[in-house]
mmCIF file of C-alpha atoms in Angstrom:
data_model
loop_
_atom_site.group_PDB
_atom_site.id
_atom_site.type_symbol
_atom_site.label_atom_id
_atom_site.label_comp_id
_atom_site.label_asym_id
_atom_site.label_seq_id
_atom_site.Cartn_x
_atom_site.Cartn_y
_atom_site.Cartn_z
ATOM 1 C CA UNK A 35 0.000 0.000 0.000
ATOM 2 C CA UNK A 36 1.358 3.438 -0.964
ATOM 3 C CA UNK A 37 1.506 6.396 1.411
ATOM 4 C CA UNK A 38 -1.289 8.000 -0.569
ATOM 5 C CA UNK A 39 -3.518 4.961 -0.082
ATOM 6 C CA UNK A 40 -2.953 5.058 3.670
ATOM 7 C CA UNK A 41 -3.960 8.716 3.792
ATOM 8 C CA UNK A 42 -7.032 8.015 1.692
ATOM 9 C CA UNK A 43 -8.130 5.239 4.042
ATOM 10 C CA UNK A 44 -7.771 7.638 6.962
ATOM 11 C CA UNK A 45 -10.324 9.932 5.322
ATOM 12 C CA UNK A 46 -12.567 7.354 3.646
ATOM 13 C CA UNK A 47 -15.437 7.675 6.110
ATOM 14 C CA UNK A 48 -15.643 11.440 5.648
ATOM 15 C CA UNK A 49 -15.406 11.140 1.856
ATOM 16 C CA UNK A 50 -18.371 8.740 1.900
ATOM 17 C CA UNK A 51 -20.321 11.072 4.203
ATOM 18 C CA UNK A 52 -19.672 13.976 1.855
ATOM 19 C CA UNK A 53 -20.889 11.997 -1.128
ATOM 20 C CA UNK A 54 -24.097 11.128 0.708
ATOM 21 C CA UNK A 55 -24.623 14.774 1.667
ATOM 22 C CA UNK A 56 -24.318 15.905 -1.945
ATOM 23 C CA UNK A 57 -26.631 13.060 -3.056
ATOM 24 C CA UNK A 58 -29.245 14.327 -0.600
ATOM 25 C CA UNK A 59 -29.024 17.941 -1.732
ATOM 26 C CA UNK A 60 -28.625 18.023 -5.526
ATOM 27 C CA UNK A 61 -28.932 21.334 -7.352
ATOM 28 C CA UNK A 62 -29.637 22.323 -10.971
ATOM 29 C CA UNK A 63 -26.946 23.549 -13.333
ATOM 30 C CA UNK A 64 -25.564 26.984 -12.475
ATOM 31 C CA UNK A 65 -27.580 27.056 -9.240
ATOM 32 C CA UNK A 66 -25.226 24.910 -7.128
ATOM 33 C CA UNK A 67 -24.832 27.537 -4.399
ATOM 34 C CA UNK A 68 -25.412 25.279 -1.399
ATOM 35 C CA UNK A 69 -22.941 22.833 -2.930
ATOM 36 C CA UNK A 70 -20.507 25.708 -3.441
ATOM 37 C CA UNK A 71 -20.900 26.781 0.185
ATOM 38 C CA UNK A 72 -20.171 23.262 1.442
ATOM 39 C CA UNK A 73 -17.109 22.903 -0.792
ATOM 40 C CA UNK A 74 -15.697 26.250 0.325
ATOM 41 C CA UNK A 75 -16.293 25.336 3.952
ATOM 42 C CA UNK A 76 -14.341 22.083 3.618
ATOM 43 C CA UNK A 77 -11.478 23.664 1.677
ATOM 44 C CA UNK A 78 -11.178 26.528 4.148
ATOM 45 C CA UNK A 79 -10.903 24.002 6.985
ATOM 46 C CA UNK A 80 -7.844 22.631 5.178
ATOM 47 C CA UNK A 81 -6.188 26.048 5.187
ATOM 48 C CA UNK A 82 -6.867 26.683 1.508
ATOM 49 C CA UNK A 83 -8.291 29.868 0.015
ATOM 50 C CA UNK A 84 -11.181 28.906 -2.263
ATOM 51 C CA UNK A 85 -12.633 31.451 -4.673
ATOM 52 C CA UNK A 86 -15.764 31.430 -6.803
ATOM 53 C CA UNK A 87 -15.535 30.782 -10.539
ATOM 54 C CA UNK A 88 -18.227 30.704 -13.215
ATOM 55 C CA UNK A 89 -20.845 31.805 -10.701
ATOM 56 C CA UNK A 90 -21.497 28.716 -8.594
ATOM 57 C CA UNK A 91 -18.113 27.026 -9.104
ATOM 58 C CA UNK A 92 -15.055 26.875 -6.850
ATOM 59 C CA UNK A 93 -11.306 27.065 -7.448
ATOM 60 C CA UNK A 94 -8.512 26.485 -4.941
ATOM 61 C CA UNK A 95 -4.750 25.939 -5.199
ATOM 62 C CA UNK A 96 -2.565 23.556 -3.194
ATOM 63 C CA UNK A 97 1.120 24.475 -3.320
ATOM 64 C CA UNK A 98 3.611 21.657 -3.058
ATOM 65 C CA UNK A 99 6.645 22.016 -0.801
ATOM 66 C CA UNK A 100 9.018 19.481 -2.319
ATOM 67 C CA UNK A 101 12.368 21.121 -3.102
ATOM 68 C CA UNK A 102 12.772 21.715 -6.799
ATOM 69 C CA UNK A 103 12.145 24.207 -9.532
ATOM 70 C CA UNK A 104 8.858 22.817 -10.873
ATOM 71 C CA UNK A 105 6.550 25.568 -12.032
ATOM 72 C CA UNK A 106 3.800 23.214 -13.186
ATOM 73 C CA UNK A 107 0.180 23.857 -12.397
ATOM 74 C CA UNK A 108 -1.801 20.633 -12.717
ATOM 75 C CA UNK A 109 -5.583 21.026 -12.578
ATOM 76 C CA UNK A 110 -8.181 18.519 -11.411
ATOM 77 C CA UNK A 111 -11.830 18.993 -12.372
ATOM 78 C CA UNK A 112 -15.047 17.740 -10.785
ATOM 79 C CA UNK A 113 -18.519 18.634 -12.040
ATOM 80 C CA UNK A 114 -21.202 19.723 -9.573
ATOM 81 C CA UNK A 115 -24.691 19.843 -11.088
ATOM 82 C CA UNK A 116 -27.555 17.375 -10.796
ATOM 83 C CA UNK A 117 -30.068 16.062 -13.316
ATOM 84 C CA UNK A 118 -33.816 16.598 -13.540
ATOM 85 C CA UNK A 119 -34.653 13.045 -12.507
ATOM 86 C CA UNK A 120 -36.708 11.828 -9.562
ATOM 87 C CA UNK A 121 -34.427 9.933 -7.150
ATOM 88 C CA UNK A 122 -35.726 6.396 -6.538
ATOM 89 C CA UNK A 123 -32.923 4.852 -4.499
ATOM 90 C CA UNK A 124 -34.141 3.337 -1.240
ATOM 91 C CA UNK A 125 -31.422 4.743 0.998
ATOM 92 C CA UNK A 126 -31.217 7.442 3.690
ATOM 93 C CA UNK A 127 -29.225 9.618 1.269
ATOM 94 C CA UNK A 128 -32.100 9.782 -1.228
ATOM 95 C CA UNK A 129 -32.509 13.271 -2.704
ATOM 96 C CA UNK A 130 -34.385 15.797 -0.575
ATOM 97 C CA UNK A 131 -34.784 18.186 -3.527
ATOM 98 C CA UNK A 132 -37.861 16.911 -5.337
ATOM 99 C CA UNK A 133 -37.325 16.219 -9.021
ATOM 100 C CA UNK A 134 -33.530 16.509 -8.891
ATOM 101 C CA UNK A 135 -30.982 13.745 -8.514
ATOM 102 C CA UNK A 136 -27.259 13.123 -8.825
ATOM 103 C CA UNK A 137 -28.011 10.424 -11.381
ATOM 104 C CA UNK A 138 -24.667 10.824 -13.159
ATOM 105 C CA UNK A 139 -22.320 10.484 -10.189
ATOM 106 C CA UNK A 140 -21.376 14.138 -9.789
ATOM 107 C CA UNK A 141 -21.942 13.837 -6.035
ATOM 108 C CA UNK A 142 -19.142 11.293 -5.993
ATOM 109 C CA UNK A 143 -16.912 13.469 -8.156
ATOM 110 C CA UNK A 144 -17.211 16.354 -5.685
ATOM 111 C CA UNK A 145 -16.498 14.094 -2.719
ATOM 112 C CA UNK A 146 -13.488 12.548 -4.446
ATOM 113 C CA UNK A 147 -11.948 15.912 -5.265
ATOM 114 C CA UNK A 148 -12.469 17.056 -1.673
ATOM 115 C CA UNK A 149 -10.795 13.822 -0.597
ATOM 116 C CA UNK A 150 -7.869 14.576 -2.905
ATOM 117 C CA UNK A 151 -7.619 18.017 -1.301
ATOM 118 C CA UNK A 152 -7.372 16.411 2.133
ATOM 119 C CA UNK A 153 -4.691 13.971 1.032
ATOM 120 C CA UNK A 154 -2.551 16.485 -0.852
ATOM 121 C CA UNK A 155 -2.590 19.102 1.903
ATOM 122 C CA UNK A 156 -1.135 16.447 4.209
ATOM 123 C CA UNK A 157 1.621 15.466 1.787
ATOM 124 C CA UNK A 158 2.751 18.799 0.346
ATOM 125 C CA UNK A 159 6.375 17.813 0.895
ATOM 126 C CA UNK A 160 5.953 14.942 -1.580
ATOM 127 C CA UNK A 161 5.334 17.107 -4.645
ATOM 128 C CA UNK A 162 6.366 20.403 -6.170
ATOM 129 C CA UNK A 163 4.398 22.913 -8.187
ATOM 130 C CA UNK A 164 0.704 23.715 -7.765
ATOM 131 C CA UNK A 165 -2.394 21.527 -7.844
ATOM 132 C CA UNK A 166 -5.474 23.499 -8.897
ATOM 133 C CA UNK A 167 -8.838 22.146 -7.804
ATOM 134 C CA UNK A 168 -11.714 23.071 -10.115
ATOM 135 C CA UNK A 169 -15.293 22.366 -9.051
ATOM 136 C CA UNK A 170 -17.241 23.156 -12.207
ATOM 137 C CA UNK A 171 -20.919 24.146 -12.269
ATOM 138 C CA UNK A 172 -23.320 23.689 -15.142
ATOM 139 C CA UNK A 173 -22.006 20.526 -16.773
ATOM 140 C CA UNK A 174 -25.283 19.082 -18.086
ATOM 141 C CA UNK A 175 -26.911 21.741 -20.338
ATOM 142 C CA UNK A 176 -25.165 22.511 -23.628
ATOM 143 C CA UNK A 177 -22.616 23.822 -24.235
ATOM 144 C CA UNK A 178 -21.537 23.201 -20.604
ATOM 145 C CA UNK A 179 -20.027 25.295 -17.829
ATOM 146 C CA UNK A 180 -16.350 24.811 -18.678
ATOM 147 C CA UNK A 181 -16.256 27.971 -20.787
ATOM 148 C CA UNK A 182 -17.238 30.085 -17.793
ATOM 149 C CA UNK A 183 -14.432 28.541 -15.737
ATOM 150 C CA UNK A 184 -11.977 29.380 -18.518
ATOM 151 C CA UNK A 185 -13.263 32.935 -18.849
ATOM 152 C CA UNK A 186 -12.597 33.472 -15.148
ATOM 153 C CA UNK A 187 -8.922 32.650 -15.727
ATOM 154 C CA UNK A 188 -8.828 29.230 -14.099
ATOM 155 C CA UNK A 189 -6.629 27.713 -16.838
ATOM 156 C CA UNK A 190 -4.074 30.497 -16.872
ATOM 157 C CA UNK A 191 -0.566 28.927 -16.844
ATOM 158 C CA UNK A 192 -1.998 25.420 -16.282
ATOM 159 C CA UNK A 193 0.181 22.641 -17.720
ATOM 160 C CA UNK A 194 -2.441 19.885 -17.907
ATOM 161 C CA UNK A 195 -5.850 18.950 -16.545
ATOM 162 C CA UNK A 196 -7.314 15.644 -15.365
ATOM 163 C CA UNK A 197 -10.952 14.677 -14.912
ATOM 164 C CA UNK A 198 -12.767 11.516 -13.950
ATOM 165 C CA UNK A 199 -16.173 9.879 -14.191
ATOM 166 C CA UNK A 200 -17.642 7.232 -11.933
ATOM 167 C CA UNK A 201 -19.175 4.537 -14.139
ATOM 168 C CA UNK A 202 -21.595 1.839 -13.015
ATOM 169 C CA UNK A 203 -20.900 -0.099 -16.235
ATOM 170 C CA UNK A 204 -17.335 -0.676 -15.025
ATOM 171 C CA UNK A 205 -16.902 -2.954 -11.997
ATOM 172 C CA UNK A 206 -15.662 -1.331 -8.833
ATOM 173 C CA UNK A 207 -11.888 -1.575 -8.697
ATOM 174 C CA UNK A 208 -11.396 -1.039 -12.438
ATOM 175 C CA UNK A 209 -9.995 1.987 -14.244
ATOM 176 C CA UNK A 210 -10.818 2.753 -17.868
ATOM 177 C CA UNK A 211 -8.805 5.121 -20.030
ATOM 178 C CA UNK A 212 -7.652 5.746 -23.587
ATOM 179 C CA UNK A 213 -4.653 7.337 -25.300
ATOM 180 C CA UNK A 214 -6.844 9.260 -27.737
ATOM 181 C CA UNK A 215 -10.583 9.296 -28.373
ATOM 182 C CA UNK A 216 -12.463 8.919 -25.097
ATOM 183 C CA UNK A 217 -15.899 10.579 -25.330
ATOM 184 C CA UNK A 218 -18.006 11.823 -28.231
ATOM 185 C CA UNK A 219 -19.254 15.227 -29.261
ATOM 186 C CA UNK A 220 -22.921 15.536 -28.311
ATOM 187 C CA UNK A 221 -25.146 17.894 -30.323
ATOM 188 C CA UNK A 222 -28.888 18.489 -30.115
ATOM 189 C CA UNK A 223 -31.549 18.890 -32.776
ATOM 190 C CA UNK A 224 -35.168 20.042 -32.776
ATOM 191 C CA UNK A 225 -37.569 19.348 -35.649
ATOM 192 C CA UNK A 226 -40.767 21.408 -35.722
ATOM 193 C CA UNK A 227 -43.406 19.900 -38.004
ATOM 194 C CA UNK A 228 -46.367 21.925 -39.254
ATOM 195 C CA UNK A 229 -49.483 20.441 -40.838
ATOM 196 C CA UNK A 230 -53.195 21.214 -40.780
ATOM 197 C CA UNK A 231 -55.509 20.412 -37.889
ATOM 198 C CA UNK A 232 -58.647 18.420 -38.511
ATOM 199 C CA UNK A 233 -61.163 16.006 -37.056
ATOM 200 C CA UNK A 234 -60.097 12.374 -36.874
ATOM 201 C CA UNK A 235 -63.305 11.423 -38.708
ATOM 202 C CA UNK A 236 -62.042 13.188 -41.846
ATOM 203 C CA UNK A 237 -58.259 12.737 -42.113
ATOM 204 C CA UNK A 238 -58.432 13.620 -45.807
ATOM 205 C CA UNK A 239 -59.202 17.197 -44.811
ATOM 206 C CA UNK A 240 -56.187 17.475 -42.496
ATOM 207 C CA UNK A 241 -52.415 17.197 -42.692
ATOM 208 C CA UNK A 242 -51.205 15.176 -39.725
ATOM 209 C CA UNK A 243 -48.041 16.588 -38.217
ATOM 210 C CA UNK A 244 -47.976 13.521 -35.986
ATOM 211 C CA UNK A 245 -47.863 11.156 -38.960
ATOM 212 C CA UNK A 246 -44.969 13.071 -40.501
ATOM 213 C CA UNK A 247 -43.120 13.181 -37.180
ATOM 214 C CA UNK A 248 -43.596 9.456 -36.616
ATOM 215 C CA UNK A 249 -42.216 8.686 -40.068
ATOM 216 C CA UNK A 250 -39.191 10.894 -39.376
ATOM 217 C CA UNK A 251 -38.457 9.135 -36.084
ATOM 218 C CA UNK A 252 -38.802 5.712 -37.707
ATOM 219 C CA UNK A 253 -36.487 6.653 -40.579
ATOM 220 C CA UNK A 254 -33.754 8.369 -38.550
ATOM 221 C CA UNK A 255 -31.535 5.262 -38.224
ATOM 222 C CA UNK A 256 -31.118 5.345 -42.012
ATOM 223 C CA UNK A 257 -29.329 8.708 -41.845
ATOM 224 C CA UNK A 258 -26.108 7.391 -40.340
ATOM 225 C CA UNK A 259 -26.098 4.359 -42.628
ATOM 226 C CA UNK A 260 -26.741 6.293 -45.836
ATOM 227 C CA UNK A 261 -24.679 9.429 -45.370
ATOM 228 C CA UNK A 262 -21.638 8.642 -43.195
ATOM 229 C CA UNK A 263 -18.458 6.594 -43.258
ATOM 230 C CA UNK A 264 -19.354 3.231 -41.673
ATOM 231 C CA UNK A 265 -15.954 3.169 -39.959
ATOM 232 C CA UNK A 266 -16.728 6.389 -38.063
ATOM 233 C CA UNK A 267 -18.859 5.962 -34.908
ATOM 234 C CA UNK A 268 -22.121 7.911 -34.795
ATOM 235 C CA UNK A 269 -25.388 7.727 -32.892
ATOM 236 C CA UNK A 270 -28.705 9.489 -33.563
ATOM 237 C CA UNK A 271 -31.268 9.264 -30.773
ATOM 238 C CA UNK A 272 -34.716 10.759 -30.216
ATOM 239 C CA UNK A 273 -35.614 11.628 -26.646
ATOM 240 C CA UNK A 274 -38.861 13.509 -27.188
ATOM 241 C CA UNK A 275 -41.829 13.484 -29.574
ATOM 242 C CA UNK A 276 -44.752 15.739 -28.705
ATOM 243 C CA UNK A 277 -47.932 16.130 -30.743
ATOM 244 C CA UNK A 278 -51.615 16.628 -30.101
ATOM 245 C CA UNK A 279 -53.786 17.193 -27.051
ATOM 246 C CA UNK A 280 -56.949 15.285 -27.935
ATOM 247 C CA UNK A 281 -57.600 11.710 -29.036
ATOM 248 C CA UNK A 282 -60.084 12.796 -31.714
ATOM 249 C CA UNK A 283 -58.185 15.708 -33.249
ATOM 250 C CA UNK A 284 -55.467 15.368 -35.874
ATOM 251 C CA UNK A 285 -52.665 17.654 -34.656
ATOM 252 C CA UNK A 286 -51.312 20.513 -36.733
ATOM 253 C CA UNK A 287 -47.933 20.624 -35.002
ATOM 254 C CA UNK A 288 -45.360 18.191 -33.669
ATOM 255 C CA UNK A 289 -41.929 18.580 -32.108
ATOM 256 C CA UNK A 290 -39.080 16.074 -32.188
ATOM 257 C CA UNK A 291 -35.962 16.524 -30.060
ATOM 258 C CA UNK A 292 -32.877 14.370 -29.967
ATOM 259 C CA UNK A 293 -29.110 14.131 -30.058
ATOM 260 C CA UNK A 294 -26.381 13.437 -32.591
ATOM 261 C CA UNK A 295 -23.123 11.988 -31.260
ATOM 262 C CA UNK A 296 -19.960 11.849 -33.355
ATOM 263 C CA UNK A 297 -16.181 12.119 -33.158
ATOM 264 C CA UNK A 298 -15.344 14.269 -36.179
ATOM 265 C CA UNK A 299 -16.830 17.324 -37.842
ATOM 266 C CA UNK A 300 -17.247 15.716 -41.271
ATOM 267 C CA UNK A 301 -19.469 12.956 -39.872
ATOM 268 C CA UNK A 302 -21.446 15.459 -37.820
ATOM 269 C CA UNK A 303 -22.045 17.686 -40.845
ATOM 270 C CA UNK A 304 -23.065 14.717 -43.007
ATOM 271 C CA UNK A 305 -25.600 13.569 -40.430
ATOM 272 C CA UNK A 306 -27.192 16.985 -40.035
ATOM 273 C CA UNK A 307 -27.359 17.446 -43.811
ATOM 274 C CA UNK A 308 -28.995 14.029 -44.137
ATOM 275 C CA UNK A 309 -31.382 14.830 -41.303
ATOM 276 C CA UNK A 310 -32.506 18.007 -43.092
ATOM 277 C CA UNK A 311 -33.097 16.154 -46.369
ATOM 278 C CA UNK A 312 -34.982 13.342 -44.672
ATOM 279 C CA UNK A 313 -37.280 15.647 -42.702
ATOM 280 C CA UNK A 314 -38.176 17.834 -45.681
ATOM 281 C CA UNK A 315 -38.744 14.820 -47.943
ATOM 282 C CA UNK A 316 -41.046 12.997 -45.531
ATOM 283 C CA UNK A 317 -42.974 16.131 -44.632
ATOM 284 C CA UNK A 318 -43.298 17.140 -48.278
ATOM 285 C CA UNK A 319 -44.734 13.739 -49.150
ATOM 286 C CA UNK A 320 -47.890 14.517 -47.136
ATOM 287 C CA UNK A 321 -47.930 18.309 -47.726
ATOM 288 C CA UNK A 322 -46.524 19.151 -44.281
ATOM 289 C CA UNK A 323 -43.659 21.550 -43.600
ATOM 290 C CA UNK A 324 -40.812 21.466 -41.124
ATOM 291 C CA UNK A 325 -37.948 23.425 -39.621
ATOM 292 C CA UNK A 326 -34.772 21.748 -38.353
ATOM 293 C CA UNK A 327 -32.744 23.555 -35.690
ATOM 294 C CA UNK A 328 -29.465 22.337 -34.257
ATOM 295 C CA UNK A 329 -27.425 23.232 -31.177
ATOM 296 C CA UNK A 330 -23.779 22.243 -31.294
ATOM 297 C CA UNK A 331 -22.313 20.995 -28.041
ATOM 298 C CA UNK A 332 -18.740 20.630 -26.916
ATOM 299 C CA UNK A 333 -16.093 18.835 -29.015
ATOM 300 C CA UNK A 334 -15.178 15.185 -28.389
ATOM 301 C CA UNK A 335 -12.917 14.325 -25.463
ATOM 302 C CA UNK A 336 -9.511 13.375 -26.892
ATOM 303 C CA UNK A 337 -6.987 12.309 -24.267
ATOM 304 C CA UNK A 338 -3.383 13.468 -24.400
ATOM 305 C CA UNK A 339 -1.206 10.379 -24.896
ATOM 306 C CA UNK A 340 1.642 11.421 -22.577
ATOM 307 C CA UNK A 341 -0.551 12.330 -19.618
ATOM 308 C CA UNK A 342 -2.841 9.349 -20.269
ATOM 309 C CA UNK A 343 0.194 7.160 -19.607
ATOM 310 C CA UNK A 344 0.746 9.010 -16.323
ATOM 311 C CA UNK A 345 -2.847 8.328 -15.261
ATOM 312 C CA UNK A 346 -2.599 4.664 -16.270
ATOM 313 C CA UNK A 347 0.594 4.213 -14.244
ATOM 314 C CA UNK A 348 -1.059 5.882 -11.257
ATOM 315 C CA UNK A 349 -4.049 3.575 -11.600
ATOM 316 C CA UNK A 350 -1.786 0.535 -11.681
ATOM 317 C CA UNK A 351 0.011 1.717 -8.531
ATOM 318 C CA UNK A 352 -3.252 2.146 -6.619
ATOM 319 C CA UNK A 353 -5.517 -0.561 -8.063
ATOM 320 C CA UNK A 354 -3.073 -3.054 -9.560
ATOM 321 C CA UNK A 355 -2.012 -3.457 -13.178
ATOM 322 C CA UNK A 356 -4.779 -5.962 -13.894
ATOM 323 C CA UNK A 357 -7.409 -3.341 -13.007
ATOM 324 C CA UNK A 358 -6.284 -0.829 -15.636
ATOM 325 C CA UNK A 359 -8.093 -1.184 -18.958
ATOM 326 C CA UNK A 360 -7.521 0.685 -22.194
ATOM 327 C CA UNK A 361 -11.125 0.970 -23.372
ATOM 328 C CA UNK A 362 -12.824 1.917 -26.647
ATOM 329 C CA UNK A 363 -14.401 5.382 -26.834
ATOM 330 C CA UNK A 364 -17.931 5.905 -25.548
ATOM 331 C CA UNK A 365 -20.680 7.967 -27.166
ATOM 332 C CA UNK A 366 -21.328 10.056 -24.049
ATOM 333 C CA UNK A 367 -20.342 13.731 -24.274
ATOM 334 C CA UNK A 368 -18.612 15.945 -21.724
ATOM 335 C CA UNK A 369 -17.511 19.573 -21.809
ATOM 336 C CA UNK A 370 -14.180 18.534 -20.301
ATOM 337 C CA UNK A 371 -13.177 18.730 -23.952
ATOM 338 C CA UNK A 372 -13.489 22.517 -23.778
ATOM 339 C CA UNK A 373 -10.422 22.554 -21.538
ATOM 340 C CA UNK A 374 -8.632 20.206 -23.918
ATOM 341 C CA UNK A 375 -8.953 22.762 -26.706
ATOM 342 C CA UNK A 376 -6.456 24.896 -24.768
ATOM 343 C CA UNK A 377 -4.227 22.520 -22.788
ATOM 344 C CA UNK A 378 -3.442 18.775 -22.632
ATOM 345 C CA UNK A 379 -6.102 16.877 -20.718
ATOM 346 C CA UNK A 380 -7.053 13.347 -19.715
ATOM 347 C CA UNK A 381 -10.419 11.916 -18.716
ATOM 348 C CA UNK A 382 -10.463 8.590 -16.892
ATOM 349 C CA UNK A 383 -13.318 6.318 -15.791
ATOM 350 C CA UNK A 384 -13.428 4.840 -12.295
ATOM 351 C CA UNK A 385 -15.447 1.647 -11.951
ATOM 352 C CA UNK A 386 -18.314 2.040 -9.481
ATOM 353 C CA UNK A 387 -20.601 -0.871 -10.357
ATOM 354 C CA UNK A 388 -21.408 -4.049 -8.492
ATOM 355 C CA UNK A 389 -24.001 -6.771 -9.015
ATOM 356 C CA UNK A 390 -25.900 -6.106 -5.802
ATOM 357 C CA UNK A 391 -27.100 -2.514 -6.080
ATOM 358 C CA UNK A 392 -24.898 -0.381 -8.349
ATOM 359 C CA UNK A 393 -26.230 -1.830 -11.589
ATOM 360 C CA UNK A 394 -28.257 0.988 -13.116
ATOM 361 C CA UNK A 395 -26.813 3.258 -15.808
ATOM 362 C CA UNK A 396 -26.222 6.983 -15.558
ATOM 363 C CA UNK A 397 -29.456 9.039 -15.761
ATOM 364 C CA UNK A 398 -31.546 6.199 -14.337
ATOM 365 C CA UNK A 399 -33.648 7.178 -11.261
ATOM 366 C CA UNK A 400 -32.032 4.334 -9.307
ATOM 367 C CA UNK A 401 -28.463 5.043 -10.367
ATOM 368 C CA UNK A 402 -26.097 4.442 -7.463
ATOM 369 C CA UNK A 403 -22.455 3.604 -6.907
ATOM 370 C CA UNK A 404 -20.417 1.162 -4.892
ATOM 371 C CA UNK A 405 -18.946 3.622 -2.416
ATOM 372 C CA UNK A 406 -15.633 1.770 -2.366
ATOM 373 C CA UNK A 407 -15.092 3.584 -5.673
ATOM 374 C CA UNK A 408 -14.737 6.846 -3.746
ATOM 375 C CA UNK A 409 -11.614 5.593 -1.991
ATOM 376 C CA UNK A 410 -10.211 4.235 -5.231
ATOM 377 C CA UNK A 411 -10.972 7.373 -7.228
ATOM 378 C CA UNK A 412 -9.416 9.584 -4.574
ATOM 379 C CA UNK A 413 -6.277 7.465 -4.514
ATOM 380 C CA UNK A 414 -5.939 7.358 -8.291
ATOM 381 C CA UNK A 415 -6.390 11.116 -8.757
ATOM 382 C CA UNK A 416 -3.994 11.966 -5.936
ATOM 383 C CA UNK A 417 -1.383 9.536 -7.282
ATOM 384 C CA UNK A 418 -1.881 10.887 -10.803
ATOM 385 C CA UNK A 419 -1.317 14.514 -9.897
ATOM 386 C CA UNK A 420 1.768 13.758 -7.789
ATOM 387 C CA UNK A 421 3.288 11.752 -10.650
ATOM 388 C CA UNK A 422 2.430 14.500 -13.133
ATOM 389 C CA UNK A 423 4.064 17.126 -10.929
ATOM 390 C CA UNK A 424 7.203 15.123 -10.301
ATOM 391 C CA UNK A 425 7.678 13.840 -13.872
#
């Protein structure tokens, strides 16, 4: 067991308690002010000087005291916001904020980064340079809160940045990483269909926006197959279809909303062009009209190869070499990539799943984690940043 692991075990109970607190009191994007207050309180108790960034976010620096001339600033990022999901876990830490839930593990991310702060403040003599803690608000809505953190100067003079995600689809004790593509770009689209309202007894006198919308949704899988390189990953998903208010009235309007996930701009552009053609063709076939609007999200997460190797070595030191897995990219998006547009960055996945209770995916109302992952994530991040500073 490394010295870092011993320190982490000393603080494990408090890290778990913090995670449960944040699970109980989730807050919407850019409104995480109670979360911010709690984070500042804990960092101040460690002798740090936290400041606000991007409104509800927090930044704090830990200065190493190891002799040497290192001027590196290594940043660690945790996201803070919750999701608009009703919490259905049957545990005392179930959300007390109705309709909001940490269904993506951000409660654990906050607790882990606070745990890292505890460990690193106790071992300043083991590393040089500066470790910058970034608690980022507003991760979920596009384009994400990272830009606000950047605009407040949090990346100034930073050498590299590391982030992590707890994943219930990885078993607890595992670490997933890549030396390149890690997470996809996630964009949104809205299709507004316009027809002509009428009575269901005389469909020939109406133009059903619902019929056109249903045909669009059914045909969407063809877009990726017809218009993109089959060797390039892409996913088109519909999350919402709204039309009509009465069972006997043919609706004049319908709205479709969904996402497009890709790894390169050419594929993204091909999909959106194909989506436009498909929607207009299917609507035109029944004399309906449509408008297609798109909202571009953050770029794909592409890990820096050099620092990915640092994270993998740290994971092997803490979890064992057999626990470290180089994994294929996933189609989930994250605005961590916004930081990577400016400096080298690495996103890693910490396994948090088990077969007893942590089996539900992110965004599920019963999403939960194996809390042993908090200790492991804290150890891996602390080991990673010390290795990055001393390399």
